[in-house]
Amino acid sequence: MAYDDKVKSASVPPGGSVDRGIGETTALVAGLAAQAAGAITLGVSQLPALIADPGLPNQVPVAILDGDKAKFLDLKAEFEKWRESPARRTGTAQATTLASFIALVDRHKDAHSVLFARTRWPEPHLLAVFDYHQKAGSPRFGQHRAKYSFPVTPEFEEWIKLNGKPFGQAEFAAFVEDRIADLSVATDQEREQFETLFKTRFAVPTDLVDLARGLEVNVGSKVKNAVRLQTGEVSLTFETEHRDAAGGELHIPGLFMLRLPAFVDGGLVSIVARLRYRLKDGAVLWFYELYQWEEVLRRRVATDFATAATQTGLDAFEGAPEASS
Protein backbone atom coordinates (compact mmCIF):
# COMPACT_ATOMS: atom_id res chain seq x y z
CA MET A 1 0.00 0.00 0.00
CA ALA A 2 1.42 3.40 -0.93
CA TYR A 3 0.93 6.66 0.95
CA ASP A 4 1.54 10.28 -0.02
CA ASP A 5 2.88 12.81 2.46
CA LYS A 6 -0.66 13.66 3.52
CA VAL A 7 -3.08 10.74 3.86
CA LYS A 8 -4.09 7.87 1.62
CA SER A 9 -6.92 5.90 3.15
CA ALA A 10 -8.38 2.45 2.95
CA SER A 11 -11.74 1.74 4.52
CA VAL A 12 -12.79 -1.57 5.95
CA PRO A 13 -16.47 -2.05 6.75
CA PRO A 14 -17.47 -3.20 10.22
CA GLY A 15 -17.04 -6.93 10.52
CA GLY A 16 -15.25 -7.07 7.15
CA SER A 17 -12.46 -9.49 6.37
CA VAL A 18 -9.10 -9.11 4.66
CA ASP A 19 -7.19 -11.51 2.45
CA ARG A 20 -4.23 -12.76 4.53
CA GLY A 21 -2.19 -12.99 1.41
CA ILE A 22 -1.42 -9.28 1.46
CA GLY A 23 0.46 -9.63 4.71
CA GLU A 24 0.15 -9.64 8.47
CA THR A 25 0.35 -5.86 8.67
CA THR A 26 -2.82 -5.42 6.60
CA ALA A 27 -4.55 -8.08 8.66
CA LEU A 28 -3.60 -6.20 11.81
CA VAL A 29 -5.06 -2.98 10.42
CA ALA A 30 -8.26 -4.78 9.44
CA GLY A 31 -8.62 -6.19 12.92
CA LEU A 32 -8.19 -2.77 14.47
CA ALA A 33 -10.81 -1.36 12.14
CA ALA A 34 -13.28 -4.08 13.00
CA GLN A 35 -12.77 -3.46 16.72
CA ALA A 36 -13.44 0.23 16.19
CA ALA A 37 -16.76 -0.50 14.45
CA GLY A 38 -15.85 1.99 11.79
CA ALA A 39 -13.42 2.80 9.02
CA ILE A 40 -9.69 3.19 9.61
CA THR A 41 -7.58 5.85 7.94
CA LEU A 42 -3.83 5.34 7.66
CA GLY A 43 -1.17 7.87 6.95
CA VAL A 44 1.81 9.77 8.27
CA SER A 45 2.10 12.77 10.54
CA GLN A 46 4.70 15.35 9.55
CA LEU A 47 6.72 17.00 12.31
CA PRO A 48 6.38 20.80 11.94
CA ALA A 49 9.64 22.57 11.22
CA LEU A 50 8.97 24.77 14.24
CA ILE A 51 9.67 21.89 16.62
CA ALA A 52 12.23 20.00 14.56
CA ASP A 53 14.40 17.84 16.83
CA PRO A 54 17.45 15.84 15.66
CA GLY A 55 16.43 13.06 18.03
CA LEU A 56 12.99 12.64 16.43
CA PRO A 57 12.03 11.32 12.99
CA ASN A 58 10.47 13.72 10.48
CA GLN A 59 7.41 11.52 10.05
CA VAL A 60 5.57 8.98 12.17
CA PRO A 61 2.81 6.55 11.09
CA VAL A 62 -0.65 7.25 12.50
CA ALA A 63 -4.10 5.77 12.22
CA ILE A 64 -7.43 7.54 12.76
CA LEU A 65 -10.27 5.34 13.90
CA ASP A 66 -13.69 6.58 12.76
CA GLY A 67 -16.50 5.68 15.08
CA ASP A 68 -18.65 7.55 17.53
CA LYS A 69 -15.52 9.57 18.32
CA ALA A 70 -12.51 9.85 16.07
CA LYS A 71 -9.18 9.18 17.81
CA PHE A 72 -5.53 8.71 16.95
CA LEU A 73 -3.95 5.30 17.35
CA ASP A 74 -0.25 4.87 18.17
CA LEU A 75 0.91 2.46 15.48
CA LYS A 76 4.37 2.05 17.01
CA ALA A 77 2.90 0.43 20.11
CA GLU A 78 0.97 -2.01 17.94
CA PHE A 79 3.99 -2.89 15.82
CA GLU A 80 6.14 -3.34 18.96
CA LYS A 81 3.96 -6.33 19.82
CA TRP A 82 5.37 -8.04 16.73
CA ARG A 83 9.02 -7.12 17.26
CA GLU A 84 11.44 -9.92 16.36
CA SER A 85 14.65 -8.37 17.73
CA PRO A 86 15.53 -5.56 20.20
CA ALA A 87 15.57 -1.98 18.93
CA ARG A 88 18.94 -1.47 20.70
CA ARG A 89 21.10 -3.06 23.37
CA THR A 90 20.05 -2.30 26.95
CA GLY A 91 20.75 -3.61 30.44
CA THR A 92 23.75 -4.04 32.75
CA ALA A 93 25.93 -7.14 32.66
CA GLN A 94 27.53 -8.14 35.99
CA ALA A 95 31.16 -9.31 35.92
CA THR A 96 32.53 -11.12 38.98
CA THR A 97 36.26 -10.72 38.24
CA LEU A 98 38.34 -7.87 36.88
CA ALA A 99 39.57 -10.02 33.98
CA SER A 100 36.00 -10.84 32.95
CA PHE A 101 35.01 -7.18 33.17
CA ILE A 102 37.86 -6.15 30.86
CA ALA A 103 37.01 -8.93 28.38
CA LEU A 104 33.35 -7.89 28.39
CA VAL A 105 34.24 -4.25 27.77
CA ASP A 106 36.48 -5.23 24.86
CA ARG A 107 33.60 -7.23 23.39
CA HIS A 108 31.06 -4.37 23.36
CA LYS A 109 33.01 -1.08 23.38
CA ASP A 110 33.02 1.46 20.57
CA ALA A 111 34.88 4.73 20.03
CA HIS A 112 32.64 6.62 22.47
CA SER A 113 32.34 4.08 25.32
CA VAL A 114 33.66 5.21 28.73
CA LEU A 115 34.54 3.79 32.16
CA PHE A 116 33.41 5.16 35.53
CA ALA A 117 34.55 4.11 39.01
CA ARG A 118 33.60 4.44 42.64
CA THR A 119 36.88 3.74 44.41
CA ARG A 120 35.81 4.30 48.03
CA TRP A 121 34.33 1.81 50.46
CA PRO A 122 31.53 0.81 50.75
CA GLU A 123 30.37 -0.59 47.42
CA PRO A 124 33.40 0.13 45.22
CA HIS A 125 32.75 -0.74 41.58
CA LEU A 126 33.74 -0.17 37.96
CA LEU A 127 31.05 0.70 35.41
CA ALA A 128 31.34 0.67 31.62
CA VAL A 129 28.77 2.60 29.56
CA PHE A 130 29.00 1.29 26.02
CA ASP A 131 26.52 3.70 24.36
CA TYR A 132 27.78 6.86 26.08
CA HIS A 133 27.34 10.31 24.52
CA GLN A 134 29.66 11.18 21.67
CA LYS A 135 32.30 13.82 22.31
CA ALA A 136 30.94 15.88 19.43
CA GLY A 137 27.69 14.69 17.95
CA SER A 138 24.34 13.26 18.90
CA PRO A 139 23.65 12.20 22.48
CA ARG A 140 23.07 8.50 23.13
CA PHE A 141 20.87 6.54 25.49
CA GLY A 142 23.52 5.24 27.93
CA GLN A 143 21.47 2.12 28.63
CA HIS A 144 23.97 -0.60 27.68
CA ARG A 145 26.41 -1.17 30.54
CA ALA A 146 28.68 -3.60 32.39
CA LYS A 147 29.56 -3.51 36.09
CA TYR A 148 32.23 -5.05 38.31
CA SER A 149 31.44 -4.74 42.03
CA PHE A 150 34.66 -6.09 43.61
CA PRO A 151 33.22 -9.09 45.51
CA VAL A 152 35.01 -9.46 48.85
CA THR A 153 36.74 -12.73 49.73
CA PRO A 154 35.30 -14.69 52.70
CA GLU A 155 38.65 -14.35 54.50
CA PHE A 156 38.76 -10.58 54.33
CA GLU A 157 35.05 -10.30 55.08
CA GLU A 158 35.75 -12.11 58.37
CA TRP A 159 38.52 -9.66 59.29
CA ILE A 160 36.23 -6.69 58.57
CA LYS A 161 33.30 -8.16 60.49
CA LEU A 162 35.34 -8.74 63.66
CA ASN A 163 37.40 -5.53 63.48
CA GLY A 164 37.27 -3.85 66.90
CA LYS A 165 35.07 -6.59 68.43
CA PRO A 166 36.19 -8.03 71.81
CA PHE A 167 37.20 -11.70 72.14
CA GLY A 168 37.54 -13.85 75.21
CA GLN A 169 40.89 -15.63 75.59
CA ALA A 170 39.73 -18.94 74.15
CA GLU A 171 37.91 -17.26 71.26
CA PHE A 172 40.91 -15.13 70.35
CA ALA A 173 43.31 -18.06 70.50
CA ALA A 174 41.07 -20.07 68.15
CA PHE A 175 40.65 -17.11 65.79
CA VAL A 176 44.42 -16.52 65.50
CA GLU A 177 45.09 -20.18 64.72
CA ASP A 178 42.27 -20.32 62.14
CA ARG A 179 43.50 -17.20 60.33
CA ILE A 180 47.25 -17.77 60.55
CA ALA A 181 47.50 -18.12 56.73
CA ASP A 182 46.43 -14.48 56.34
CA LEU A 183 49.39 -13.20 58.40
CA SER A 184 52.73 -12.11 57.01
CA VAL A 185 56.12 -10.76 58.02
CA ALA A 186 56.34 -6.98 57.76
CA THR A 187 58.88 -5.65 55.26
CA ASP A 188 61.78 -3.48 56.39
CA GLN A 189 59.98 -0.42 55.04
CA GLU A 190 56.77 -1.34 56.88
CA ARG A 191 58.64 -1.91 60.14
CA GLU A 192 60.45 1.38 59.87
CA GLN A 193 57.23 3.30 59.14
CA PHE A 194 54.78 1.72 61.58
CA GLU A 195 57.00 0.68 64.49
CA THR A 196 58.14 4.29 64.67
CA LEU A 197 54.56 5.55 64.40
CA PHE A 198 53.07 3.26 67.07
CA LYS A 199 56.20 2.82 69.22
CA THR A 200 55.85 -0.92 69.39
CA ARG A 201 57.09 -3.87 67.38
CA PHE A 202 55.57 -6.13 64.72
CA ALA A 203 54.85 -9.75 65.49
CA VAL A 204 55.89 -12.39 62.99
CA PRO A 205 53.28 -15.13 62.39
CA THR A 206 55.06 -17.56 64.72
CA ASP A 207 54.83 -14.98 67.52
CA LEU A 208 51.06 -14.99 67.19
CA VAL A 209 50.96 -18.79 67.14
CA ASP A 210 52.97 -18.84 70.38
CA LEU A 211 50.66 -16.19 71.80
CA ALA A 212 47.57 -18.19 70.88
CA ARG A 213 48.98 -21.34 72.50
CA GLY A 214 49.94 -19.41 75.60
CA LEU A 215 46.43 -18.05 75.82
CA GLU A 216 45.01 -21.57 75.52
CA VAL A 217 47.14 -22.67 78.48
CA ASN A 218 45.96 -19.72 80.57
CA VAL A 219 42.25 -19.89 79.72
CA GLY A 220 40.35 -19.29 82.95
CA SER A 221 43.36 -17.76 84.72
CA LYS A 222 43.32 -14.23 86.03
CA VAL A 223 45.94 -11.67 85.05
CA LYS A 224 48.28 -11.05 87.95
CA ASN A 225 50.27 -8.24 86.34
CA ALA A 226 50.49 -6.27 83.07
CA VAL A 227 53.67 -4.36 82.21
CA ARG A 228 54.52 -2.39 79.06
CA LEU A 229 58.09 -3.11 77.99
CA GLN A 230 60.56 -0.77 76.31
CA THR A 231 59.90 -2.52 72.99
CA GLY A 232 56.24 -1.45 73.19
CA GLU A 233 55.15 -5.01 73.92
CA VAL A 234 53.00 -5.83 76.93
CA SER A 235 54.00 -8.56 79.37
CA LEU A 236 51.06 -10.34 80.99
CA THR A 237 51.56 -12.52 84.05
CA PHE A 238 48.77 -15.01 84.77
CA GLU A 239 47.84 -16.59 88.09
CA THR A 240 47.18 -20.33 88.07
CA GLU A 241 45.75 -22.40 90.91
CA HIS A 242 48.06 -25.29 90.03
CA ARG A 243 51.18 -23.26 90.79
CA ASP A 244 49.94 -21.42 93.83
CA ALA A 245 49.46 -18.08 92.01
CA ALA A 246 52.91 -18.21 90.38
CA GLY A 247 52.22 -17.84 86.64
CA GLY A 248 54.18 -17.56 83.43
CA GLU A 249 54.67 -14.42 81.33
CA LEU A 250 53.33 -13.78 77.84
CA HIS A 251 54.82 -11.02 75.69
CA ILE A 252 52.14 -9.35 73.59
CA PRO A 253 53.33 -7.59 70.38
CA GLY A 254 51.54 -4.39 69.48
CA LEU A 255 51.29 -4.89 65.69
CA PHE A 256 50.87 -7.64 63.13
CA MET A 257 50.64 -7.60 59.33
CA LEU A 258 47.84 -8.96 57.17
CA ARG A 259 48.61 -9.83 53.56
CA LEU A 260 45.72 -11.42 51.66
CA PRO A 261 43.44 -10.88 48.66
CA ALA A 262 40.59 -8.56 49.64
CA PHE A 263 38.65 -9.20 46.41
CA VAL A 264 37.87 -12.47 44.64
CA ASP A 265 40.70 -13.31 42.19
CA GLY A 266 42.28 -9.95 43.05
CA GLY A 267 45.79 -8.93 44.06
CA LEU A 268 47.08 -9.00 47.63
CA VAL A 269 46.55 -6.08 50.00
CA SER A 270 48.76 -5.33 53.00
CA ILE A 271 47.04 -4.01 56.13
CA VAL A 272 48.56 -3.20 59.51
CA ALA A 273 46.61 -4.49 62.51
CA ARG A 274 47.02 -3.20 66.06
CA LEU A 275 46.66 -5.85 68.75
CA ARG A 276 44.83 -4.44 71.78
CA TYR A 277 43.49 -5.76 75.06
CA ARG A 278 41.38 -4.69 78.04
CA LEU A 279 41.42 -6.07 81.57
CA LYS A 280 38.04 -6.72 83.14
CA ASP A 281 37.75 -8.31 86.58
CA GLY A 282 41.12 -9.96 86.13
CA ALA A 283 40.21 -11.43 82.74
CA VAL A 284 41.56 -10.26 79.38
CA LEU A 285 39.40 -9.16 76.46
CA TRP A 286 41.30 -9.11 73.16
CA PHE A 287 40.57 -7.15 70.00
CA TYR A 288 42.37 -5.87 66.93
CA GLU A 289 42.07 -2.67 64.89
CA LEU A 290 42.78 -2.64 61.14
CA TYR A 291 44.72 0.54 60.45
CA GLN A 292 43.28 2.64 57.58
CA TRP A 293 41.97 -0.48 55.84
CA GLU A 294 39.40 1.48 53.82
CA GLU A 295 42.17 3.63 52.31
CA VAL A 296 44.17 0.49 51.49
CA LEU A 297 41.16 -0.88 49.60
CA ARG A 298 40.64 2.45 47.83
CA ARG A 299 44.19 2.29 46.49
CA ARG A 300 43.66 -1.32 45.37
CA VAL A 301 40.46 -0.37 43.50
CA ALA A 302 42.18 2.67 41.95
CA THR A 303 45.00 0.43 40.72
CA ASP A 304 42.52 -2.01 39.16
CA PHE A 305 40.63 0.92 37.61
CA ALA A 306 43.84 2.15 35.98
CA THR A 307 44.52 -1.37 34.71
CA ALA A 308 41.04 -1.58 33.14
CA ALA A 309 41.43 1.83 31.49
CA THR A 310 44.85 0.94 30.07
CA GLN A 311 43.84 -2.47 28.74
CA THR A 312 40.56 -1.29 27.18
CA GLY A 313 41.91 2.03 25.90
CA LEU A 314 38.77 3.89 27.04
CA ASP A 315 38.40 7.28 28.69
CA ALA A 316 38.02 6.76 32.45
CA PHE A 317 36.43 8.92 35.14
CA GLU A 318 36.02 8.59 38.91
CA GLY A 319 32.34 9.21 39.57
CA ALA A 320 29.02 8.13 38.08
CA PRO A 321 27.32 8.66 34.71
CA GLU A 322 24.04 10.45 34.17
CA ALA A 323 21.03 8.31 35.01
CA SER A 324 19.88 6.34 31.98
CA SER A 325 16.46 7.22 30.61
Short mmCIF file of N, CA and C in Angstrom, two decimals, residues 148-264:
data_model
loop_
_atom_site.label_atom_id
_atom_site.label_comp_id
_atom_site.label_asym_id
_atom_site.label_seq_id
_atom_site.Cartn_x
_atom_site.Cartn_y
_atom_site.Cartn_z
N TYR A 148 31.42 -4.15 37.48
CA TYR A 148 32.23 -5.05 38.31
C TYR A 148 32.22 -4.49 39.72
N SER A 149 31.69 -5.26 40.69
CA SER A 149 31.44 -4.74 42.03
C SER A 149 32.44 -5.20 43.08
N PHE A 150 33.60 -5.71 42.68
CA PHE A 150 34.66 -6.09 43.61
C PHE A 150 34.13 -6.98 44.75
N PRO A 151 33.69 -8.21 44.45
CA PRO A 151 33.22 -9.09 45.51
C PRO A 151 34.33 -9.40 46.51
N VAL A 152 34.02 -9.28 47.79
CA VAL A 152 35.01 -9.46 48.85
C VAL A 152 35.21 -10.94 49.14
N THR A 153 36.46 -11.33 49.39
CA THR A 153 36.74 -12.73 49.73
C THR A 153 36.18 -13.05 51.12
N PRO A 154 35.80 -14.31 51.36
CA PRO A 154 35.30 -14.69 52.70
C PRO A 154 36.32 -14.40 53.80
N GLU A 155 37.62 -14.58 53.49
CA GLU A 155 38.65 -14.35 54.50
C GLU A 155 38.68 -12.89 54.94
N PHE A 156 38.69 -11.99 53.96
CA PHE A 156 38.76 -10.58 54.33
C PHE A 156 37.45 -10.10 54.94
N GLU A 157 36.35 -10.66 54.49
CA GLU A 157 35.05 -10.30 55.08
C GLU A 157 35.03 -10.62 56.57
N GLU A 158 35.68 -11.73 56.95
CA GLU A 158 35.75 -12.11 58.37
C GLU A 158 36.57 -11.10 59.17
N TRP A 159 37.70 -10.66 58.60
CA TRP A 159 38.52 -9.66 59.29
C TRP A 159 37.76 -8.34 59.47
N ILE A 160 37.00 -7.93 58.47
CA ILE A 160 36.23 -6.69 58.57
C ILE A 160 35.13 -6.83 59.62
N LYS A 161 34.44 -7.96 59.60
CA LYS A 161 33.30 -8.16 60.49
C LYS A 161 33.72 -8.11 61.96
N LEU A 162 34.90 -8.64 62.27
CA LEU A 162 35.34 -8.74 63.66
C LEU A 162 36.27 -7.60 64.07
N ASN A 163 36.51 -6.66 63.18
CA ASN A 163 37.40 -5.53 63.48
C ASN A 163 36.86 -4.73 64.66
N GLY A 164 37.67 -4.62 65.72
CA GLY A 164 37.27 -3.85 66.90
C GLY A 164 36.35 -4.59 67.86
N LYS A 165 35.98 -5.83 67.56
CA LYS A 165 35.07 -6.59 68.43
C LYS A 165 35.89 -7.35 69.49
N PRO A 166 35.44 -7.35 70.75
CA PRO A 166 36.19 -8.03 71.81
C PRO A 166 36.06 -9.55 71.74
N PHE A 167 37.16 -10.24 72.06
CA PHE A 167 37.20 -11.70 72.14
C PHE A 167 37.55 -12.11 73.58
N GLY A 168 37.00 -13.20 74.03
CA GLY A 168 37.54 -13.85 75.21
C GLY A 168 38.84 -14.55 74.85
N GLN A 169 39.58 -15.02 75.86
CA GLN A 169 40.89 -15.63 75.59
C GLN A 169 40.78 -16.84 74.68
N ALA A 170 39.85 -17.73 74.96
CA ALA A 170 39.73 -18.94 74.15
C ALA A 170 39.30 -18.60 72.73
N GLU A 171 38.38 -17.66 72.60
CA GLU A 171 37.91 -17.26 71.26
C GLU A 171 39.04 -16.66 70.45
N PHE A 172 39.84 -15.79 71.09
CA PHE A 172 40.91 -15.13 70.35
C PHE A 172 41.99 -16.13 69.95
N ALA A 173 42.31 -17.04 70.83
CA ALA A 173 43.31 -18.06 70.50
C ALA A 173 42.86 -18.88 69.30
N ALA A 174 41.59 -19.28 69.28
CA ALA A 174 41.07 -20.07 68.15
C ALA A 174 41.06 -19.24 66.87
N PHE A 175 40.71 -17.98 66.98
CA PHE A 175 40.65 -17.11 65.79
C PHE A 175 42.04 -16.95 65.18
N VAL A 176 43.05 -16.70 66.00
CA VAL A 176 44.42 -16.52 65.50
C VAL A 176 44.89 -17.78 64.78
N GLU A 177 44.64 -18.94 65.35
CA GLU A 177 45.09 -20.18 64.72
C GLU A 177 44.33 -20.45 63.42
N ASP A 178 43.04 -20.11 63.36
CA ASP A 178 42.27 -20.32 62.14
C ASP A 178 42.72 -19.40 61.01
N ARG A 179 43.19 -18.20 61.35
CA ARG A 179 43.50 -17.20 60.33
C ARG A 179 45.01 -17.00 60.14
N ILE A 180 45.80 -17.94 60.60
CA ILE A 180 47.25 -17.77 60.55
C ILE A 180 47.76 -17.63 59.11
N ALA A 181 47.06 -18.21 58.13
CA ALA A 181 47.50 -18.12 56.73
C ALA A 181 47.39 -16.71 56.17
N ASP A 182 46.59 -15.85 56.82
CA ASP A 182 46.43 -14.48 56.34
C ASP A 182 47.52 -13.55 56.86
N LEU A 183 48.37 -14.03 57.76
CA LEU A 183 49.39 -13.20 58.40
C LEU A 183 50.68 -13.25 57.60
N SER A 184 51.49 -12.20 57.77
CA SER A 184 52.73 -12.11 57.01
C SER A 184 53.78 -11.39 57.84
N VAL A 185 55.02 -11.50 57.40
CA VAL A 185 56.12 -10.76 58.02
C VAL A 185 56.16 -9.37 57.42
N ALA A 186 56.25 -8.36 58.25
CA ALA A 186 56.34 -6.98 57.76
C ALA A 186 57.67 -6.77 57.05
N THR A 187 57.65 -5.99 55.98
CA THR A 187 58.88 -5.65 55.26
C THR A 187 59.69 -4.65 56.08
N ASP A 188 60.94 -4.46 55.69
CA ASP A 188 61.78 -3.48 56.39
C ASP A 188 61.15 -2.09 56.33
N GLN A 189 60.61 -1.73 55.18
CA GLN A 189 59.98 -0.42 55.04
C GLN A 189 58.75 -0.30 55.95
N GLU A 190 57.96 -1.36 56.02
CA GLU A 190 56.77 -1.34 56.88
C GLU A 190 57.15 -1.26 58.35
N ARG A 191 58.19 -1.98 58.74
CA ARG A 191 58.64 -1.91 60.14
C ARG A 191 59.12 -0.52 60.48
N GLU A 192 59.92 0.05 59.60
CA GLU A 192 60.45 1.38 59.87
C GLU A 192 59.32 2.41 60.01
N GLN A 193 58.32 2.32 59.13
CA GLN A 193 57.23 3.30 59.14
C GLN A 193 56.31 3.13 60.35
N PHE A 194 55.86 1.91 60.60
CA PHE A 194 54.78 1.72 61.58
C PHE A 194 55.29 1.45 62.99
N GLU A 195 56.46 0.83 63.14
CA GLU A 195 57.00 0.68 64.49
C GLU A 195 57.39 2.03 65.06
N THR A 196 57.85 2.93 64.22
CA THR A 196 58.14 4.29 64.67
C THR A 196 56.86 5.03 65.01
N LEU A 197 55.83 4.85 64.19
CA LEU A 197 54.56 5.55 64.40
C LEU A 197 53.87 5.09 65.69
N PHE A 198 53.82 3.78 65.92
CA PHE A 198 53.07 3.26 67.07
C PHE A 198 53.94 2.93 68.28
N LYS A 199 55.26 3.06 68.12
CA LYS A 199 56.20 2.82 69.22
C LYS A 199 56.02 1.43 69.83
N THR A 200 55.92 0.48 68.99
CA THR A 200 55.85 -0.92 69.39
C THR A 200 56.36 -1.77 68.23
N ARG A 201 56.48 -3.06 68.43
CA ARG A 201 57.09 -3.87 67.38
C ARG A 201 56.05 -4.76 66.70
N PHE A 202 56.39 -5.19 65.47
CA PHE A 202 55.57 -6.13 64.72
C PHE A 202 55.80 -7.56 65.23
N ALA A 203 54.73 -8.31 65.27
CA ALA A 203 54.85 -9.75 65.49
C ALA A 203 55.08 -10.43 64.15
N VAL A 204 55.85 -11.50 64.15
CA VAL A 204 55.89 -12.39 62.99
C VAL A 204 54.81 -13.44 63.23
N PRO A 205 54.37 -14.15 62.19
CA PRO A 205 53.28 -15.13 62.39
C PRO A 205 53.54 -16.13 63.50
N THR A 206 54.79 -16.58 63.66
CA THR A 206 55.06 -17.56 64.72
C THR A 206 54.86 -16.95 66.11
N ASP A 207 55.10 -15.64 66.24
CA ASP A 207 54.83 -14.98 67.52
C ASP A 207 53.36 -15.10 67.90
N LEU A 208 52.49 -14.92 66.90
CA LEU A 208 51.06 -14.99 67.19
C LEU A 208 50.61 -16.42 67.47
N VAL A 209 51.26 -17.39 66.83
CA VAL A 209 50.96 -18.79 67.14
C VAL A 209 51.34 -19.08 68.60
N ASP A 210 52.54 -18.64 68.99
CA ASP A 210 52.97 -18.84 70.38
C ASP A 210 52.03 -18.13 71.34
N LEU A 211 51.60 -16.93 70.96
CA LEU A 211 50.66 -16.19 71.80
C LEU A 211 49.36 -16.96 71.96
N ALA A 212 48.84 -17.46 70.84
CA ALA A 212 47.57 -18.19 70.88
C ALA A 212 47.69 -19.43 71.77
N ARG A 213 48.81 -20.14 71.67
CA ARG A 213 48.98 -21.34 72.50
C ARG A 213 49.15 -20.98 73.97
N GLY A 214 49.81 -19.87 74.22
CA GLY A 214 49.94 -19.41 75.60
C GLY A 214 48.60 -19.01 76.18
N LEU A 215 47.76 -18.42 75.36
CA LEU A 215 46.43 -18.05 75.82
C LEU A 215 45.60 -19.29 76.12
N GLU A 216 45.76 -20.33 75.28
CA GLU A 216 45.01 -21.57 75.52
C GLU A 216 45.39 -22.18 76.87
N VAL A 217 46.68 -22.12 77.21
CA VAL A 217 47.14 -22.67 78.48
C VAL A 217 46.55 -21.90 79.65
N ASN A 218 46.39 -20.58 79.47
CA ASN A 218 45.96 -19.72 80.57
C ASN A 218 44.47 -19.40 80.55
N VAL A 219 43.69 -20.11 79.74
CA VAL A 219 42.25 -19.89 79.72
C VAL A 219 41.70 -20.13 81.13
N GLY A 220 40.94 -19.18 81.62
CA GLY A 220 40.35 -19.29 82.95
C GLY A 220 41.22 -18.70 84.04
N SER A 221 42.48 -18.38 83.73
CA SER A 221 43.36 -17.76 84.72
C SER A 221 43.15 -16.26 84.75
N LYS A 222 43.39 -15.68 85.90
CA LYS A 222 43.32 -14.23 86.03
C LYS A 222 44.69 -13.61 85.77
N VAL A 223 44.69 -12.38 85.29
CA VAL A 223 45.94 -11.67 85.05
C VAL A 223 46.45 -11.13 86.38
N LYS A 224 47.66 -11.51 86.70
CA LYS A 224 48.28 -11.05 87.95
C LYS A 224 48.94 -9.70 87.75
N ASN A 225 49.54 -9.49 86.57
CA ASN A 225 50.27 -8.24 86.34
C ASN A 225 50.34 -7.98 84.84
N ALA A 226 50.33 -6.69 84.46
CA ALA A 226 50.49 -6.27 83.07
C ALA A 226 51.50 -5.15 83.02
N VAL A 227 52.59 -5.34 82.27
CA VAL A 227 53.67 -4.36 82.21
C VAL A 227 54.00 -4.07 80.76
N ARG A 228 54.09 -2.76 80.41
CA ARG A 228 54.52 -2.39 79.06
C ARG A 228 56.03 -2.33 79.04
N LEU A 229 56.64 -3.05 78.10
CA LEU A 229 58.09 -3.11 77.99
C LEU A 229 58.62 -1.99 77.11
N GLN A 230 59.95 -1.82 77.12
CA GLN A 230 60.56 -0.77 76.31
C GLN A 230 60.33 -0.98 74.82
N THR A 231 60.14 -2.22 74.41
CA THR A 231 59.90 -2.52 72.99
C THR A 231 58.49 -2.13 72.55
N GLY A 232 57.64 -1.75 73.51
CA GLY A 232 56.24 -1.45 73.19
C GLY A 232 55.35 -2.65 73.40
N GLU A 233 55.95 -3.83 73.62
CA GLU A 233 55.15 -5.01 73.92
C GLU A 233 54.58 -4.90 75.33
N VAL A 234 53.57 -5.73 75.59
CA VAL A 234 53.00 -5.83 76.93
C VAL A 234 53.30 -7.22 77.47
N SER A 235 53.75 -7.28 78.71
CA SER A 235 54.00 -8.56 79.37
C SER A 235 52.85 -8.83 80.34
N LEU A 236 52.15 -9.93 80.11
CA LEU A 236 51.06 -10.34 80.99
C LEU A 236 51.51 -11.52 81.84
N THR A 237 51.28 -11.42 83.14
CA THR A 237 51.56 -12.52 84.05
C THR A 237 50.24 -13.07 84.56
N PHE A 238 50.03 -14.38 84.38
CA PHE A 238 48.77 -15.01 84.77
C PHE A 238 48.93 -15.78 86.08
N GLU A 239 47.89 -15.75 86.90
CA GLU A 239 47.84 -16.59 88.09
C GLU A 239 47.25 -17.94 87.72
N THR A 240 47.77 -19.00 88.28
CA THR A 240 47.18 -20.33 88.07
C THR A 240 47.06 -21.03 89.42
N GLU A 241 45.96 -21.69 89.65
CA GLU A 241 45.75 -22.40 90.91
C GLU A 241 46.75 -23.53 91.08
N HIS A 242 47.18 -24.12 89.95
CA HIS A 242 48.06 -25.29 90.03
C HIS A 242 49.46 -24.92 90.54
N ARG A 243 49.83 -23.63 90.37
CA ARG A 243 51.18 -23.26 90.79
C ARG A 243 51.14 -22.22 91.91
N ASP A 244 50.04 -22.27 92.65
CA ASP A 244 49.94 -21.42 93.83
C ASP A 244 50.16 -19.95 93.48
N ALA A 245 49.46 -19.48 92.44
CA ALA A 245 49.46 -18.08 92.01
C ALA A 245 50.77 -17.64 91.38
N ALA A 246 51.67 -18.57 91.07
CA ALA A 246 52.91 -18.21 90.38
C ALA A 246 52.73 -18.57 88.91
N GLY A 247 52.54 -17.58 88.05
CA GLY A 247 52.22 -17.84 86.64
C GLY A 247 53.36 -17.50 85.72
N GLY A 248 53.19 -17.88 84.44
CA GLY A 248 54.18 -17.56 83.43
C GLY A 248 53.85 -16.25 82.73
N GLU A 249 54.84 -15.69 82.04
CA GLU A 249 54.67 -14.42 81.33
C GLU A 249 54.41 -14.66 79.85
N LEU A 250 53.55 -13.81 79.28
CA LEU A 250 53.33 -13.78 77.84
C LEU A 250 53.67 -12.39 77.34
N HIS A 251 54.49 -12.31 76.29
CA HIS A 251 54.82 -11.02 75.69
C HIS A 251 53.87 -10.78 74.52
N ILE A 252 53.18 -9.65 74.57
CA ILE A 252 52.14 -9.35 73.59
C ILE A 252 52.65 -8.28 72.62
N PRO A 253 52.90 -8.61 71.35
CA PRO A 253 53.33 -7.59 70.38
C PRO A 253 52.20 -6.62 70.10
N GLY A 254 52.56 -5.42 69.71
CA GLY A 254 51.54 -4.39 69.48
C GLY A 254 50.97 -4.37 68.07
N LEU A 255 51.70 -4.95 67.09
CA LEU A 255 51.29 -4.89 65.69
C LEU A 255 51.44 -6.25 65.03
N PHE A 256 50.63 -6.51 64.03
CA PHE A 256 50.87 -7.64 63.13
C PHE A 256 50.40 -7.24 61.73
N MET A 257 50.88 -7.97 60.73
CA MET A 257 50.64 -7.60 59.33
C MET A 257 49.75 -8.63 58.65
N LEU A 258 48.69 -8.12 58.02
CA LEU A 258 47.84 -8.96 57.17
C LEU A 258 48.28 -8.78 55.72
N ARG A 259 48.33 -9.90 55.00
CA ARG A 259 48.61 -9.83 53.56
C ARG A 259 47.76 -10.91 52.90
N LEU A 260 46.69 -10.46 52.22
CA LEU A 260 45.72 -11.42 51.66
C LEU A 260 44.94 -10.74 50.55
N PRO A 261 44.29 -11.50 49.67
CA PRO A 261 43.44 -10.88 48.66
C PRO A 261 42.15 -10.38 49.31
N ALA A 262 41.84 -9.11 49.11
CA ALA A 262 40.59 -8.56 49.64
C ALA A 262 39.42 -8.88 48.72
N PHE A 263 39.70 -8.97 47.40
CA PHE A 263 38.65 -9.20 46.41
C PHE A 263 38.88 -10.52 45.69
N VAL A 264 37.81 -11.16 45.29
CA VAL A 264 37.87 -12.47 44.64
C VAL A 264 38.76 -12.39 43.39
#
